[in-house]
Amino acid sequence: MIYWDLFFVFFKIGLFSFGGGLAMVSVIQQEVLAHGWIPAAEYARIITISQMTPGPIAVNTATYVGARVCGPEFVPAFLGSFIATLGVSLPSFIIVYFVARSLEKFSKSTLVQQALCGIRPAVIAFMITAVIFFLNITLWPEETGAFNPIGIPVLALLFYLHYFRKVGAISLMLISGLIGMVVY
């Protein structure tokens, strides 16, 4: 049943994804594409929209995927989005509940500290995977299949503005949206 599949997949994502939303992007991508729920180009658009809307990226993505997979009628789409969102959120609630009950013991535990040190490289690997995925989608869009020469200068400009000029994320999203409307 699709609802169980959605819940299980997003529960697993929520349970085994560390490092926040950006680290989860590649894990969600792998699961969603492996199940054939959404094509890669649409997934890239989902992540873009999830970044621009309020709330955690994993929750926004789960909500959209659940609605998309179970839709287009309202009730199945609503149930799908609710179940996927519950699945991705529930592990955090469970973990935080138990960690909060014994926070001092966990924070001083060398075993926990060692585990967290071991998890950090995986988080970086997930983020790099997400960067490579979006770089690939940006430079070779599925819609055309051809190289997109505009992607590199736009990427360089936005990196320069963000890293060296400290332009905020909202301004960069607006700038890149305007560039996209003009160029494409």
CSV table of C-alpha atoms in Angstrom, one decimal:
chain,number,residue,atom,x,y,z
A,1,MET,CA,0.0,0.0,0.0
A,2,ILE,CA,1.4,3.4,-1.0
A,3,TYR,CA,0.6,5.0,2.3
A,4,TRP,CA,2.7,2.5,4.2
A,5,ASP,CA,5.5,2.8,1.7
A,6,LEU,CA,5.5,6.6,2.1
A,7,PHE,CA,5.5,6.3,5.9
A,8,PHE,CA,8.3,3.7,6.0
A,9,VAL,CA,10.5,5.4,3.5
A,10,PHE,CA,10.2,8.8,5.1
A,11,PHE,CA,10.5,7.3,8.6
A,12,LYS,CA,13.7,5.7,7.6
A,13,ILE,CA,15.0,9.0,6.1
A,14,GLY,CA,14.1,10.8,9.3
A,15,LEU,CA,15.7,8.1,11.5
A,16,PHE,CA,19.0,7.8,9.6
A,17,SER,CA,19.6,11.3,8.3
A,18,PHE,CA,21.9,13.5,10.5
A,19,GLY,CA,23.1,17.0,9.9
A,20,GLY,CA,19.8,18.7,9.0
A,21,GLY,CA,17.9,19.4,5.9
A,22,LEU,CA,20.8,19.8,3.4
A,23,ALA,CA,22.3,16.5,4.5
A,24,MET,CA,19.0,14.9,4.0
A,25,VAL,CA,18.6,16.1,0.4
A,26,SER,CA,20.7,13.3,-1.1
A,27,VAL,CA,19.1,10.6,1.1
A,28,ILE,CA,15.6,11.8,0.1
A,29,GLN,CA,16.7,11.9,-3.5
A,30,GLN,CA,18.0,8.4,-3.5
A,31,GLU,CA,14.9,7.0,-1.9
A,32,VAL,CA,12.4,9.0,-4.0
A,33,LEU,CA,14.1,8.2,-7.3
A,34,ALA,CA,14.7,4.6,-6.4
A,35,HIS,CA,10.9,4.1,-5.8
A,36,GLY,CA,10.2,5.9,-9.1
A,37,TRP,CA,7.9,8.3,-7.4
A,38,ILE,CA,9.3,11.4,-9.0
A,39,PRO,CA,11.7,12.1,-11.9
A,40,ALA,CA,15.1,13.8,-11.1
A,41,ALA,CA,14.2,17.1,-12.7
A,42,GLU,CA,11.0,17.4,-10.7
A,43,TYR,CA,12.8,16.5,-7.6
A,44,ALA,CA,15.3,19.3,-8.2
A,45,ARG,CA,12.3,21.7,-8.5
A,46,ILE,CA,10.8,20.3,-5.3
A,47,ILE,CA,14.0,21.0,-3.4
A,48,THR,CA,14.2,24.5,-4.9
A,49,ILE,CA,10.6,25.2,-3.7
A,50,SER,CA,11.3,23.6,-0.4
A,51,GLN,CA,14.2,25.9,0.2
A,52,MET,CA,12.1,29.0,-0.6
A,53,THR,CA,9.1,28.1,1.6
A,54,PRO,CA,9.1,28.3,5.4
A,55,GLY,CA,9.9,25.2,7.4
A,56,PRO,CA,12.4,22.4,7.3
A,57,ILE,CA,13.4,21.2,3.8
A,58,ALA,CA,12.8,17.6,4.7
A,59,VAL,CA,9.3,18.3,6.0
A,60,ASN,CA,8.5,20.4,2.9
A,61,THR,CA,9.8,17.8,0.6
A,62,ALA,CA,8.0,14.9,2.3
A,63,THR,CA,4.8,16.9,2.2
A,64,TYR,CA,5.1,17.6,-1.5
A,65,VAL,CA,6.2,14.0,-2.4
A,66,GLY,CA,3.3,12.5,-0.4
A,67,ALA,CA,0.8,14.8,-2.1
A,68,ARG,CA,2.3,14.1,-5.5
A,69,VAL,CA,2.5,10.4,-5.2
A,70,CYS,CA,-1.1,10.0,-3.8
A,71,GLY,CA,-2.8,12.9,-5.6
A,72,PRO,CA,-4.3,14.5,-7.6
A,73,GLU,CA,-7.6,14.2,-5.7
A,74,PHE,CA,-7.6,16.2,-2.4
A,75,VAL,CA,-8.2,13.5,0.2
A,76,PRO,CA,-5.6,11.0,-1.1
A,77,ALA,CA,-3.1,13.8,-1.7
A,78,PHE,CA,-3.7,15.2,1.8
A,79,LEU,CA,-3.3,11.7,3.4
A,80,GLY,CA,-0.2,11.1,1.4
A,81,SER,CA,1.4,14.4,2.4
A,82,PHE,CA,0.3,13.9,6.1
A,83,ILE,CA,1.7,10.4,6.3
A,84,ALA,CA,5.0,11.3,4.6
A,85,THR,CA,5.4,14.3,6.8
A,86,LEU,CA,4.6,12.3,9.9
A,87,GLY,CA,7.1,9.6,8.8
A,88,VAL,CA,10.0,12.1,8.4
A,89,SER,CA,9.2,14.0,11.6
A,90,LEU,CA,8.4,11.2,14.0
A,91,PRO,CA,11.9,9.9,14.5
A,92,SER,CA,13.1,13.3,15.6
A,93,PHE,CA,10.4,13.6,18.2
A,94,ILE,CA,11.2,10.1,19.5
A,95,ILE,CA,14.9,10.8,19.7
A,96,VAL,CA,14.6,14.2,21.2
A,97,TYR,CA,12.2,12.9,23.8
A,98,PHE,CA,14.6,10.3,25.0
A,99,VAL,CA,17.7,12.5,24.7
A,100,ALA,CA,16.0,15.3,26.6
A,101,ARG,CA,15.2,12.9,29.5
A,102,SER,CA,18.9,12.1,30.0
A,103,LEU,CA,20.6,15.1,28.3
A,104,GLU,CA,23.4,15.4,30.8
A,105,LYS,CA,24.3,11.8,30.7
A,106,PHE,CA,24.3,11.8,26.9
A,107,SER,CA,26.3,15.1,26.5
A,108,LYS,CA,29.1,13.8,28.7
A,109,SER,CA,29.2,10.3,27.3
A,110,THR,CA,32.5,9.6,25.4
A,111,LEU,CA,30.7,6.9,23.4
A,112,VAL,CA,28.1,9.4,22.1
A,113,GLN,CA,30.8,12.0,21.4
A,114,GLN,CA,32.8,9.4,19.4
A,115,ALA,CA,29.6,8.4,17.5
A,116,LEU,CA,28.9,12.0,16.6
A,117,CYS,CA,32.5,12.4,15.4
A,118,GLY,CA,32.1,9.4,13.2
A,119,ILE,CA,28.8,10.6,11.8
A,120,ARG,CA,30.2,14.1,10.7
A,121,PRO,CA,32.0,12.8,7.6
A,122,ALA,CA,28.8,11.0,6.5
A,123,VAL,CA,26.9,14.3,6.8
A,124,ILE,CA,29.6,16.1,4.6
A,125,ALA,CA,29.4,13.2,2.1
A,126,PHE,CA,25.6,13.6,1.9
A,127,MET,CA,25.9,17.4,1.3
A,128,ILE,CA,28.6,16.8,-1.4
A,129,THR,CA,26.2,14.3,-3.0
A,130,ALA,CA,23.4,16.9,-3.0
A,131,VAL,CA,25.8,19.5,-4.5
A,132,ILE,CA,26.8,17.1,-7.3
A,133,PHE,CA,23.2,16.2,-8.0
A,134,PHE,CA,22.2,19.9,-8.4
A,135,LEU,CA,25.3,20.7,-10.4
A,136,ASN,CA,24.4,18.0,-12.8
A,137,ILE,CA,20.7,19.0,-13.0
A,138,THR,CA,21.8,22.7,-13.5
A,139,LEU,CA,24.5,22.0,-16.2
A,140,TRP,CA,22.7,19.2,-18.0
A,141,PRO,CA,19.0,19.7,-17.5
A,142,GLU,CA,16.8,16.6,-18.2
A,143,GLU,CA,14.4,18.7,-20.3
A,144,THR,CA,17.0,19.4,-23.0
A,145,GLY,CA,19.7,16.9,-22.2
A,146,ALA,CA,22.2,19.4,-23.6
A,147,PHE,CA,24.9,21.3,-21.7
A,148,ASN,CA,23.6,24.6,-20.2
A,149,PRO,CA,26.5,27.1,-20.6
A,150,ILE,CA,24.6,29.8,-18.6
A,151,GLY,CA,24.7,27.7,-15.4
A,152,ILE,CA,28.4,28.2,-14.7
A,153,PRO,CA,28.5,32.0,-14.8
A,154,VAL,CA,25.3,32.2,-12.8
A,155,LEU,CA,26.8,29.7,-10.3
A,156,ALA,CA,30.0,31.7,-10.1
A,157,LEU,CA,28.1,35.0,-9.7
A,158,LEU,CA,25.9,33.7,-6.9
A,159,PHE,CA,28.9,32.1,-5.1
A,160,TYR,CA,30.8,35.4,-5.3
A,161,LEU,CA,27.9,37.4,-4.0
A,162,HIS,CA,27.2,35.0,-1.2
A,163,TYR,CA,30.7,34.2,-0.1
A,164,PHE,CA,32.6,37.4,-0.7
A,165,ARG,CA,29.9,40.0,-0.6
A,166,LYS,CA,27.8,38.3,2.1
A,167,VAL,CA,24.5,38.7,0.2
A,168,GLY,CA,21.7,36.9,2.0
A,169,ALA,CA,20.0,33.8,0.8
A,170,ILE,CA,16.7,35.5,0.1
A,171,SER,CA,18.3,38.1,-2.1
A,172,LEU,CA,20.2,35.4,-4.0
A,173,MET,CA,17.0,33.5,-4.6
A,174,LEU,CA,15.4,36.6,-6.0
A,175,ILE,CA,18.4,37.4,-8.1
A,176,SER,CA,18.6,33.9,-9.5
A,177,GLY,CA,14.9,33.8,-10.2
A,178,LEU,CA,15.2,37.1,-12.1
A,179,ILE,CA,18.1,35.7,-14.1
A,180,GLY,CA,16.1,32.6,-14.9
A,181,MET,CA,13.1,34.6,-16.1
A,182,VAL,CA,15.4,36.7,-18.4
A,183,VAL,CA,17.7,34.0,-19.7
A,184,TYR,CA,15.3,31.1,-20.1
